[in-house]
Coordinates of C-alpha atoms and ligand atoms in Angstrom, one line a residue:
Chain H
X1 CA 37.2 7.9 15.4
X2 CA 37.4 7.6 11.6
X3 CA 39.8 5.1 10.1
X4 CA 40.2 4.4 6.4
X5 CA 42.3 1.3 5.5
X6 CA 43.4 1.0 1.9
X7 CA 40.1 2.4 0.7
X8 CA 39.5 2.5 -3.0
X9 CA 36.3 3.9 -4.5
X10 CA 35.5 3.5 -8.1
X11 CA 32.2 5.0 -9.2
X12 CA 30.2 3.0 -11.7
X13 CA 31.2 4.1 -15.2
X14 CA 34.1 6.2 -14.0
X15 CA 37.5 5.6 -15.7
X16 CA 39.6 6.2 -12.6
X17 CA 38.9 5.7 -9.0
X18 CA 37.7 8.8 -7.0
X19 CA 39.8 7.5 -4.1
X20 CA 42.7 5.2 -4.6
X21 CA 44.2 3.1 -1.8
X22 CA 43.6 5.7 0.9
X23 CA 44.6 5.1 4.5
X24 CA 43.8 7.7 7.1
X25 CA 43.4 7.6 10.8
X26 CA 41.5 10.4 12.5
X27 CA 41.5 10.4 16.3
X28 CA 38.7 11.4 18.6
X29 CA 38.6 15.1 19.2
X30 CA 40.7 16.0 16.2
X31 CA 40.0 18.9 13.8
X32 CA 41.0 17.9 10.3
X33 CA 40.9 19.8 7.0
X34 CA 40.5 17.9 3.8
X35 CA 42.0 19.9 0.9
X36 CA 42.6 19.3 -2.7
X37 CA 41.6 20.4 -6.2
X38 CA 38.1 20.1 -7.4
X39 CA 37.3 16.5 -8.2
X40 CA 40.2 15.2 -6.1
X41 CA 37.8 13.0 -3.9
X42 CA 37.1 15.0 -0.8
X43 CA 33.3 14.7 -0.9
X44 CA 33.7 11.0 -1.8
X45 CA 35.8 10.6 1.4
X46 CA 33.1 12.2 3.5
X47 CA 30.2 10.2 1.8
X48 CA 32.1 7.0 2.4
X49 CA 32.4 7.9 6.1
X50 CA 28.6 8.5 6.2
X51 CA 28.0 5.3 4.4
X52 CA 26.2 7.1 1.7
X53 CA 28.5 5.2 -0.6
X54 CA 30.3 1.9 -0.1
X55 CA 34.0 1.4 -0.9
X56 CA 35.0 -0.7 -3.8
X57 CA 37.7 -2.2 -1.6
X58 CA 39.3 -1.5 1.8
X59 CA 37.8 -1.0 5.3
X60 CA 36.3 1.9 7.0
X61 CA 35.7 2.3 10.7
X62 CA 33.6 5.2 12.1
X63 CA 32.8 5.6 15.8
X64 CA 34.1 2.1 16.4
X65 CA 31.9 0.5 13.7
X66 CA 33.2 -1.4 10.7
X67 CA 31.1 0.1 7.9
X68 CA 31.5 -3.0 5.7
X69 CA 30.0 -5.2 8.3
X70 CA 27.3 -2.7 9.5
X71 CA 23.9 -4.0 8.4
X72 CA 21.9 -1.4 6.5
X73 CA 19.2 -1.2 9.2
X74 CA 21.9 0.1 11.6
X75 CA 23.0 2.8 9.3
X76 CA 20.5 5.3 10.8
X77 CA 22.1 4.7 14.2
X78 CA 25.5 5.5 12.7
X79 CA 24.2 8.7 11.2
X80 CA 22.9 9.8 14.6
X81 CA 26.4 9.8 15.8
X82 CA 27.6 12.0 12.8
X83 CA 26.5 15.5 12.2
X84 CA 26.6 16.9 8.7
X85 CA 26.9 20.3 7.2
X86 CA 27.0 21.2 3.6
X87 CA 27.8 24.1 1.3
X88 CA 24.1 24.4 0.4
X89 CA 22.8 24.4 4.0
X90 CA 20.0 21.9 3.2
X91 CA 17.3 23.6 5.2
X92 CA 13.6 23.0 4.8
X93 CA 12.1 26.3 3.4
X94 CA 8.7 25.7 5.0
X95 CA 10.0 25.3 8.5
X96 CA 11.2 28.0 10.9
X97 CA 14.7 28.1 12.3
X98 CA 13.5 26.2 15.4
X99 CA 11.5 23.9 13.2
X100 CA 14.4 22.9 11.1
X101 CA 16.5 22.1 14.1
X102 CA 13.7 20.3 15.8
X103 CA 13.2 18.2 12.7
X104 CA 16.4 16.3 13.4
X105 CA 15.0 15.3 16.8
X106 CA 11.4 14.7 15.6
X107 CA 12.4 12.2 12.9
X108 CA 14.3 10.1 15.4
X109 CA 11.3 10.2 17.7
X110 CA 12.4 12.4 20.6
X111 CA 9.6 13.5 22.9
X112 CA 8.5 17.1 22.3
X113 CA 9.2 18.1 25.9
X114 CA 12.9 17.3 25.3
X115 CA 12.9 19.1 22.0
X116 CA 11.4 22.2 23.6
X117 CA 14.1 22.1 26.3
X118 CA 17.2 21.6 24.1
X119 CA 16.4 23.9 21.1
X120 CA 17.0 27.2 22.9
X121 CA 20.3 25.9 24.3
X122 CA 21.7 24.9 20.9
X123 CA 20.4 28.0 19.2
X124 CA 22.2 30.0 21.8
X125 CA 25.4 28.0 21.2
X126 CA 25.3 28.8 17.4
X127 CA 24.4 32.4 18.1
X128 CA 20.8 32.5 16.7
X129 CA 18.9 33.7 19.8
X130 CA 15.9 35.7 18.7
X131 CA 15.8 34.1 15.2
X132 CA 13.9 30.9 16.1
X133 CA 10.7 31.9 14.4
X134 CA 12.3 33.2 11.2
X135 CA 12.2 31.2 8.0
X136 CA 15.3 30.3 6.0
X137 CA 14.6 32.9 3.3
X138 CA 14.4 35.6 5.9
X139 CA 17.9 35.1 7.3
X140 CA 21.4 35.5 5.8
X141 CA 23.6 32.7 4.4
X142 CA 25.8 32.7 7.5
X143 CA 22.8 32.4 9.7
X144 CA 21.4 29.6 7.6
X145 CA 24.6 27.7 8.0
X146 CA 24.4 28.3 11.7
X147 CA 20.9 26.7 11.6
X148 CA 22.4 23.7 9.7
X149 CA 25.2 23.4 12.3
X150 CA 22.7 23.6 15.1
X151 CA 20.7 20.8 13.5
X152 CA 23.9 18.7 13.0
X153 CA 25.0 19.3 16.5
X154 CA 21.7 18.9 18.4
X155 CA 22.2 15.1 18.9
X156 CA 25.7 15.8 20.3
X157 CA 27.3 13.7 17.6
X158 CA 30.8 12.2 18.1
X159 CA 31.8 13.5 14.6
X160 CA 30.9 16.5 12.7
X161 CA 31.4 16.3 8.9
X162 CA 31.4 19.5 7.0
X163 CA 31.7 19.6 3.2
X164 CA 32.8 23.1 2.2
X165 CA 30.6 24.8 4.8
X166 CA 31.9 28.2 4.0
X167 CA 31.8 27.7 0.2
X168 CA 28.8 30.0 -0.2
X169 CA 29.8 32.6 2.4
X170 CA 31.9 35.7 2.3
X171 CA 35.2 35.7 4.2
X172 CA 34.0 37.6 7.2
X173 CA 30.9 35.3 7.7
X174 CA 33.2 32.3 7.1
X175 CA 35.3 33.3 10.0
X176 CA 32.3 33.3 12.3
X177 CA 31.3 29.9 11.1
X178 CA 34.9 28.6 11.7
X179 CA 34.8 30.0 15.2
X180 CA 31.6 28.1 15.8
X181 CA 33.1 24.8 14.4
X182 CA 36.2 25.4 16.5
X183 CA 34.0 25.8 19.6
X184 CA 32.1 22.6 18.8
X185 CA 35.5 20.8 18.4
X186 CA 36.6 22.1 21.8
X187 CA 33.6 20.6 23.4
X188 CA 35.0 17.2 22.2
X189 CA 33.5 16.7 18.8
X190 CA 35.7 15.4 16.1
X191 CA 35.4 17.7 13.1
X192 CA 36.3 16.8 9.5
X193 CA 36.0 19.6 7.0
X194 CA 36.5 19.6 3.3
X195 CA 37.4 23.1 2.0
X196 CA 39.0 25.2 -0.7
X197 CA 39.3 28.2 1.7
X198 CA 43.1 28.9 1.9
X199 CA 42.8 31.7 4.4
X200 CA 40.8 29.6 6.9
X201 CA 43.1 26.6 6.7
X202 CA 46.2 28.8 7.0
X203 CA 44.8 30.6 9.9
X204 CA 43.5 27.7 12.0
X205 CA 46.7 25.6 11.7
X206 CA 44.9 22.3 12.2
X207 CA 45.8 18.9 10.7
X208 CA 45.6 19.0 6.9
X209 CA 45.1 16.0 4.7
X210 CA 45.6 16.8 1.0
X211 CA 44.1 14.6 -1.6
X212 CA 45.1 14.7 -5.3
X213 CA 43.2 12.7 -7.8
X214 CA 42.2 10.1 -5.2
X215 CA 45.6 9.8 -3.5
X216 CA 46.5 11.2 -0.1
X217 CA 49.6 13.3 -1.0
X218 CA 50.1 15.1 2.3
X219 CA 49.0 14.6 5.9
X220 CA 50.4 17.3 8.1
X221 CA 49.7 18.2 11.7
X222 CA 49.2 22.0 12.2
X223 CA 49.4 22.3 8.4
X224 CA 48.5 25.0 5.9
X225 CA 46.6 24.9 2.6
X226 CA 49.4 25.0 0.1
X227 CA 52.1 22.3 0.1
X228 CA 55.7 22.9 1.2
X229 CA 54.8 25.9 3.4
Chain E
X1 CA 8.1 8.4 15.9
X2 CA 5.5 10.7 17.4
X3 CA 1.9 10.6 16.2
X4 CA 1.6 14.4 15.8
X5 CA 4.8 14.6 13.8
X6 CA 3.7 11.8 11.5
X7 CA 0.3 13.3 11.0
X8 CA 1.9 16.7 10.2
X9 CA 4.1 15.0 7.5
X10 CA 1.1 13.1 6.1
X11 CA -0.9 16.3 5.9
X12 CA 1.9 18.1 4.1
X13 CA 2.2 15.2 1.6
X14 CA -1.5 15.0 0.9
X15 CA -1.7 18.8 0.3
X16 CA 1.3 18.7 -1.9
X17 CA 0.0 16.0 -4.2
X18 CA -3.8 16.8 -4.1
X19 CA -4.5 15.8 -7.7
X20 CA -2.6 12.5 -7.4
X21 CA -4.3 11.7 -4.1
X22 CA -7.7 12.4 -5.7
X23 CA -6.7 10.1 -8.6
X24 CA -5.8 7.4 -6.2
X25 CA -9.1 7.8 -4.3
X26 CA -11.1 7.6 -7.5
X27 CA -9.4 4.6 -8.9
X28 CA -9.6 2.8 -5.6
X29 CA -13.3 3.7 -5.5
X30 CA -14.0 2.5 -9.0
X31 CA -12.1 -0.8 -8.7
X32 CA -13.5 -1.6 -5.2
X33 CA -17.0 -0.8 -6.4
X34 CA -16.6 -3.3 -9.2
X35 CA -15.0 -5.8 -6.9
X36 CA -17.7 -5.2 -4.3
X37 CA -20.4 -5.5 -6.9
X38 CA -19.2 -8.8 -8.0
X39 CA -19.1 -10.0 -4.4
X40 CA -22.7 -8.9 -3.9
X41 CA -23.8 -10.5 -7.2
X42 CA -22.2 -13.7 -5.9
X43 CA -24.1 -13.4 -2.6
X44 CA -27.3 -12.7 -4.6
X45 CA -26.8 -15.8 -6.8
X46 CA -26.0 -17.9 -3.7
X47 CA -29.2 -16.7 -2.1
X48 CA -31.2 -17.3 -5.2
X49 CA -29.8 -20.8 -5.4
X50 CA -30.8 -21.5 -1.8
X51 CA -34.2 -20.1 -2.4
X52 CA -34.9 -21.9 -5.7
X53 CA -33.3 -25.2 -4.9
X54 CA -35.3 -25.3 -1.9
X55 CA -38.5 -25.1 -4.0
X56 CA -37.5 -27.2 -7.0
X57 CA -39.6 -30.3 -7.7
X58 CA -39.3 -33.3 -9.7
X59 CA -42.4 -33.7 -11.9
X60 CA -43.6 -37.1 -12.9
X61 CA -46.0 -36.5 -15.8
X62 CA -48.6 -39.2 -16.3
X63 CA -49.9 -40.4 -19.6
X64 CA -53.0 -38.8 -20.9
X65 CA -55.1 -40.1 -23.8
X66 CA -53.2 -37.8 -26.2
X67 CA -49.7 -38.8 -25.1
X68 CA -47.6 -40.4 -27.7
X69 CA -44.5 -41.5 -25.6
X70 CA -43.7 -45.3 -26.0
X71 CA -44.5 -45.8 -22.3
X72 CA -48.0 -44.5 -22.9
X73 CA -48.9 -47.1 -25.6
X74 CA -51.5 -48.5 -23.1
X75 CA -53.4 -45.2 -23.2
X76 CA -54.3 -43.0 -20.2
X77 CA -52.7 -43.9 -16.9
X78 CA -54.9 -46.2 -14.8
X79 CA -55.9 -45.7 -11.1
X80 CA -53.9 -48.8 -10.1
X81 CA -50.8 -47.4 -11.8
X82 CA -51.2 -44.0 -10.0
X83 CA -51.7 -45.7 -6.6
X84 CA -48.6 -47.9 -7.3
X85 CA -46.5 -44.8 -8.1
X86 CA -47.7 -43.0 -5.0
X87 CA -46.9 -45.9 -2.8
X88 CA -43.4 -46.3 -4.3
X89 CA -42.8 -42.6 -3.8
X90 CA -43.8 -42.9 -0.2
X91 CA -41.5 -45.8 0.2
X92 CA -38.6 -43.6 -1.0
X93 CA -38.7 -41.5 2.1
X94 CA -36.7 -39.7 3.5
X95 CA -35.3 -38.8 0.1
X96 CA -38.8 -38.0 -1.0
X97 CA -39.9 -35.2 1.3
X98 CA -43.4 -34.5 0.0
X99 CA -45.5 -35.8 -2.8
X100 CA -48.3 -33.7 -4.3
X101 CA -50.7 -34.9 -6.8
X102 CA -51.7 -32.4 -9.5
X103 CA -54.9 -33.3 -11.3
X104 CA -55.8 -32.1 -14.8
X105 CA -58.0 -29.3 -13.3
X106 CA -55.2 -28.2 -11.0
X107 CA -52.9 -28.1 -13.9
X108 CA -55.3 -26.0 -16.0
X109 CA -55.6 -23.6 -13.1
X110 CA -51.9 -23.2 -12.8
X111 CA -51.6 -22.9 -16.6
X112 CA -54.2 -20.1 -16.6
X113 CA -52.5 -18.4 -13.8
X114 CA -49.1 -18.5 -15.5
X115 CA -50.4 -17.3 -18.8
X116 CA -53.2 -15.1 -17.6
X117 CA -52.3 -12.2 -19.9
X118 CA -52.0 -14.4 -23.0
X119 CA -54.7 -15.7 -25.3
X120 CA -53.3 -19.2 -24.7
X121 CA -55.1 -19.2 -21.3
X122 CA -58.5 -19.1 -22.9
X123 CA -57.8 -21.7 -25.6
X124 CA -56.5 -24.3 -23.2
X125 CA -58.8 -27.0 -22.0
X126 CA -58.7 -29.5 -19.2
X127 CA -58.1 -32.6 -21.2
X128 CA -55.0 -31.1 -22.8
X129 CA -53.4 -30.8 -19.4
X130 CA -51.3 -33.6 -18.0
X131 CA -51.8 -35.1 -14.6
X132 CA -48.6 -35.3 -12.6
X133 CA -47.0 -36.0 -9.2
X134 CA -44.9 -33.2 -7.9
X135 CA -42.1 -34.5 -5.7
X136 CA -39.9 -32.6 -3.4
X137 CA -36.6 -34.2 -2.6
X138 CA -34.7 -33.7 0.6
X139 CA -31.5 -33.7 -1.5
X140 CA -32.4 -32.1 -4.9
X141 CA -29.2 -33.4 -6.5
X142 CA -30.5 -37.0 -6.2
X143 CA -32.9 -36.6 -9.2
X144 CA -31.4 -39.7 -10.9
X145 CA -32.9 -42.0 -8.2
X146 CA -36.4 -40.9 -9.1
X147 CA -35.7 -40.9 -12.8
X148 CA -34.4 -44.4 -12.7
X149 CA -37.4 -45.6 -10.7
X150 CA -40.1 -44.1 -12.8
X151 CA -39.0 -43.3 -16.3
X152 CA -40.1 -45.6 -19.1
X153 CA -42.7 -47.2 -16.8
X154 CA -46.1 -47.8 -18.2
X155 CA -48.4 -44.9 -17.4
X156 CA -45.5 -42.4 -17.0
X157 CA -44.9 -40.1 -19.8
X158 CA -41.9 -38.2 -18.6
X159 CA -39.9 -37.4 -15.4
X160 CA -38.6 -33.9 -15.4
X161 CA -36.2 -32.1 -13.0
X162 CA -36.7 -28.3 -12.6
X163 CA -33.3 -28.2 -11.2
X164 CA -31.7 -28.8 -14.6
X165 CA -33.2 -25.7 -16.2
X166 CA -32.3 -23.6 -13.1
X167 CA -28.7 -24.9 -13.5
X168 CA -28.5 -23.4 -16.9
X169 CA -29.6 -20.0 -15.5
X170 CA -27.1 -20.2 -12.7
X171 CA -24.3 -21.1 -15.0
X172 CA -25.0 -18.0 -17.1
X173 CA -25.1 -16.0 -13.9
X174 CA -21.8 -17.3 -12.6
X175 CA -20.2 -16.6 -16.0
X176 CA -21.3 -13.0 -15.6
X177 CA -20.0 -13.0 -12.1
X178 CA -16.6 -14.3 -13.1
X179 CA -16.4 -11.7 -15.9
X180 CA -17.1 -9.0 -13.3
X181 CA -14.4 -10.5 -11.0
X182 CA -11.8 -10.5 -13.9
X183 CA -12.6 -6.8 -14.7
X184 CA -12.3 -6.0 -11.0
X185 CA -9.0 -7.8 -10.8
X186 CA -7.7 -5.8 -13.8
X187 CA -8.9 -2.6 -12.2
X188 CA -7.2 -3.5 -8.9
X189 CA -3.9 -4.1 -10.8
X190 CA -4.3 -0.7 -12.5
X191 CA -5.0 0.8 -9.1
X192 CA -1.9 -0.7 -7.7
X193 CA 0.2 0.7 -10.6
X194 CA -1.3 4.1 -10.1
X195 CA -0.6 4.1 -6.4
X196 CA 2.9 3.0 -7.1
X197 CA 3.4 5.9 -9.5
X198 CA 1.8 8.3 -7.1
X199 CA 4.3 7.3 -4.5
X200 CA 7.2 7.7 -6.9
X201 CA 6.1 11.3 -7.5
X202 CA 5.5 11.9 -3.8
X203 CA 8.9 10.6 -3.0
X204 CA 10.5 12.8 -5.6
X205 CA 8.6 15.9 -4.6
X206 CA 9.7 15.4 -1.0
X207 CA 13.3 14.3 -1.7
X208 CA 14.6 17.3 0.2
X209 CA 12.9 16.3 3.4
X210 CA 13.7 12.7 3.0
X211 CA 17.4 13.3 2.2
X212 CA 17.6 15.5 5.4
X213 CA 15.8 12.8 7.3
X214 CA 18.4 10.3 6.2
X215 CA 21.2 12.6 7.1
X216 CA 20.0 13.1 10.7
X217 CA 19.6 9.3 11.1
X218 CA 15.9 8.7 10.6
X219 CA 15.2 5.0 10.2
X220 CA 14.0 3.6 6.9
X221 CA 10.8 2.8 8.5
X222 CA 10.1 6.3 9.8
X223 CA 11.0 7.8 6.4
X224 CA 8.5 5.6 4.6
X225 CA 5.8 5.6 7.3
X226 CA 4.2 9.0 6.4
X227 CA 4.0 7.9 2.7
X228 CA 2.4 4.6 3.7
X229 CA -0.1 6.4 5.9
X230 CA -0.8 8.7 3.1
X231 CA -1.5 5.8 0.7
X232 CA -3.6 4.0 3.2
X233 CA -5.5 7.2 3.9
X234 CA -6.3 7.6 0.2
X235 CA -7.3 4.0 0.0
X236 CA -9.6 4.3 3.0
X237 CA -11.3 7.3 1.4
X238 CA -11.6 5.4 -1.9
X239 CA -13.1 2.4 0.0
X240 CA -15.6 4.7 1.7
X241 CA -16.7 6.1 -1.7
X242 CA -17.0 2.5 -3.1
X243 CA -19.1 1.4 -0.1
X244 CA -21.3 4.5 -0.6
X245 CA -21.7 3.7 -4.3
X246 CA -22.6 0.1 -3.5
X247 CA -25.1 1.1 -0.8
X248 CA -26.7 3.5 -3.3
X249 CA -26.8 0.7 -5.9
X250 CA -28.4 -1.7 -3.4
X251 CA -31.0 0.9 -2.4
X252 CA -32.0 2.3 -5.8
X253 CA -31.4 -0.7 -8.0
X254 CA -32.5 -3.6 -5.7
X255 CA -34.7 -2.2 -3.0
X256 CA -36.5 0.4 -5.2
X257 CA -36.6 -1.3 -8.6
X258 CA -35.8 -5.0 -8.8
X259 CA -37.4 -6.2 -5.6
X260 CA -40.8 -4.7 -6.5
X261 CA -40.6 -6.0 -10.1
X262 CA -39.3 -9.5 -9.5
X263 CA -41.4 -10.8 -6.6
X264 CA -40.6 -14.4 -7.4
X265 CA -37.3 -14.4 -5.6
X266 CA -35.7 -12.7 -2.6
X267 CA -32.8 -10.2 -2.8
X268 CA -29.7 -9.7 -0.6
X269 CA -30.3 -7.6 2.5
X270 CA -28.1 -4.9 4.0
X271 CA -26.2 -7.5 6.0
X272 CA -24.7 -8.8 2.7
X273 CA -23.3 -5.3 2.2
X274 CA -22.0 -5.0 5.7
X275 CA -20.3 -8.4 5.3
X276 CA -18.2 -7.3 2.4
X277 CA -17.1 -3.9 3.9
X278 CA -14.2 -5.5 5.8
X279 CA -13.1 -7.4 2.7
X280 CA -13.1 -4.1 0.7
X281 CA -11.3 -2.2 3.4
X282 CA -8.6 -4.9 3.7
X283 CA -8.2 -5.1 -0.1
X284 CA -8.0 -1.3 -0.5
X285 CA -5.5 -0.8 2.4
X286 CA -3.6 -3.9 1.6
X287 CA -3.2 -2.9 -2.1
X288 CA -2.2 0.6 -1.2
X289 CA 0.3 -0.4 1.4
X290 CA 1.9 -3.2 -0.7
X291 CA 2.1 -1.1 -3.8
X292 CA 3.5 1.9 -1.9
X293 CA 5.8 -0.2 0.1
X294 CA 7.4 -1.8 -3.0
X295 CA 7.8 1.5 -4.7
X296 CA 9.3 3.2 -1.6
X297 CA 11.8 0.4 -1.1
X298 CA 13.2 1.4 -4.5
X299 CA 13.0 5.1 -4.2
X300 CA 13.7 5.8 -0.5
X301 CA 16.9 3.9 0.2
X302 CA 19.4 4.7 2.9
Ligands
ATP401 N1 28.1 9.8 -7.9 C1 29.2 9.8 -8.7 N2 29.2 9.0 -9.8 C2 30.3 9.0 -10.6 N3 31.4 9.7 -10.4 C3 31.4 10.5 -9.3 C4 30.3 10.6 -8.4 N4 30.6 11.5 -7.5 C5 31.8 11.9 -7.7 N5 32.3 11.4 -8.8 C6 33.6 11.6 -9.4 O1 34.6 11.3 -8.4 C7 35.7 12.2 -8.4 C8 35.8 12.8 -7.0 O2 34.6 13.6 -6.8 P1 34.4 14.3 -5.4 O3 33.0 14.9 -5.4 O4 34.7 13.4 -4.3 O5 35.4 15.5 -5.5 P2 35.6 16.7 -4.5 O6 37.1 16.7 -4.1 O7 34.6 16.8 -3.5 O8 35.4 17.9 -5.5 P3 34.9 19.4 -5.2 O9 36.0 20.1 -4.6 O10 34.6 20.0 -6.5 O11 33.7 19.3 -4.4 C9 35.3 13.2 -9.5 O12 36.1 12.8 -10.7 C10 33.9 13.1 -9.7 O13 33.6 13.3 -11.1
MG402 MG1 33.0 18.1 -3.0

C-alpha cells in the first residue's frame, strides 16, 4: 500500500538529510507505528507519502501510484485515498462538528443528499452522536480528534495517516482514540501512525518502524516502543 | 463543486476582507471610469469628425479691388473668369458635390452674424468682403485636386481648406485622448497589483481552510475558485460604480451643460455609453481574474 524505495529527503538548507536511504514496505490492511526521537524524520516520512514533499532521491508508491510520476493535477485524487489526522486536529472553528466533517465532502463536490446520508453514520462510528451541532471550542480535545478522524475517514480512504494523534490528549482519552483507529484498521484501512506514546505502542503490539536521524533502525512485527524488548 | 458551497465560501471571504474588497471595488471603479471616459471621448471625437468633415468646404476666394496677391494683379475678378471657374468646378463632378457662390453681400451677412456681439460687425462694409465659391467635396481629403486647379490663377486670390484647421483641433483632441488612455492604463496596472495583493492577504487569512481543503483532496481549481469568484465579484461591483459615474458624467456634463452651450456640434448619445459597458466589464473581470489567478498560483499550491 505504501512503499519507500531508497528514499532520501534533504530539505533545502539542511545540513543532513531528514530521511536517508529509507526502504519500507507497508501492506494493505497493516497497522504500523512510526517511532523515534524528535527530529528523527517521522513527519517527513508521512509528508512524503502525502506528496506534500517530494523526495530528493528514491521512489515512493502509495495506493499503487508512483508518486514521482504522478502529475500534480492528480495529487488531489491521491489525497482522497488517504485520510490524515494530526496532533493539532486542524478543525475549522467556525463550522460545527457536522460541518467540519461535511467540509471534506463538499470540497470534492459530493451532492448534499449524499452528505446528509453519510454524516450520521460516520459520527456514530467515531462516537460523536448528539454532538453534530457543537462547535470545536465547545467539545473536548478527544472529541475534537474524533471529529478529525471522522473527517479523515468519511471518504473511506485506503490509508489513514496519523501524525501523533494522541500528542495533545491525556492517556485515558488516548486509549479511546486508539480503539477507534484500531476499529478503522479492522474495517480494512491501512493505518500509519507516528507517535511518542510508549504505553500505546507497547499495549497494541503492532508493527513498529523505528527511525533514528533519518535511518530505519528497527522494523519489527508486533513490536514495542523501546528497542531490544 | 456545488454552487451553494462556493457561494458560502465566497461570502465568508468577502466578509473577512471587507476593507480590502472595498479597496478593490474603488480602484476598479476609478480606473475603469478613466478608461471608459477616454473611450467616450474617443467616440465623441469620432462623431465630431464625422459631423464636421461632412460640412467642411473648400473656399475659393476671388480677387477684389483691394486684393494684393500676385494672381490679382489684373484687379477685381471678371464675370468671364467667374463663369470659367464655375464651369470647371462643375466639370470636376463627382468629386465636387456642390458649388455655392457667395457674393460680397452674402459674405457681409455672414460676417455680421459671426461677429454680432463685436464692434467689428458695424465697421465692416460690403466692399471689404471677398466674393468666393464654396465647394463641397465628396471626398474632403482630395483638397489638393482643387488647389492645383485654381490656385495662382488670375482672378483667384486664395484657395483655402477648412479641413486643415479642423485637423489641428482634432490632433490636439487626440493628444488629450491618448493622455487619458495612458493614465487609464497606469491605473489599470495599479488595480491589478492591488487585486494581486488583496488575494495574497485573502489566501493568507484563509490558509487554515485551504490547507484542510488540500488535505482532503480538493482540486487546485476548487481551492482557487472561491477566490476568483470573489475577485470577479469585486470587479463587477467596481465596474457598476464606474458605469454609474460615466452615466452621471454624460447626463450632467454633456446633456445638461455642454449640449446646450455648444450647439454647433452634436454629442454622443446613450448608445455610446451602452456600447462600452461590455468592454468595461470584460476589462474589469479579466483584470481581476488574471491578477488573482497569477497570485493564487503562487500562494495556493498543492
Ligand atoms: N520544512 C522543513 N525544512 C527544513 N527542515 C525540516 C523541515 N521539516 C523538517 N525538517 C527537519 O527534518 C528533520 C526531521 O523532521 P521531522 O519533522 O520529520 O521529525 P519528526 O520525527 O516528525 O519529529 P517530531 O517527533 O518532533 O515531530 C528535522 O531535523 C527537522 O528540523
Ligand atoms: Mg513530527
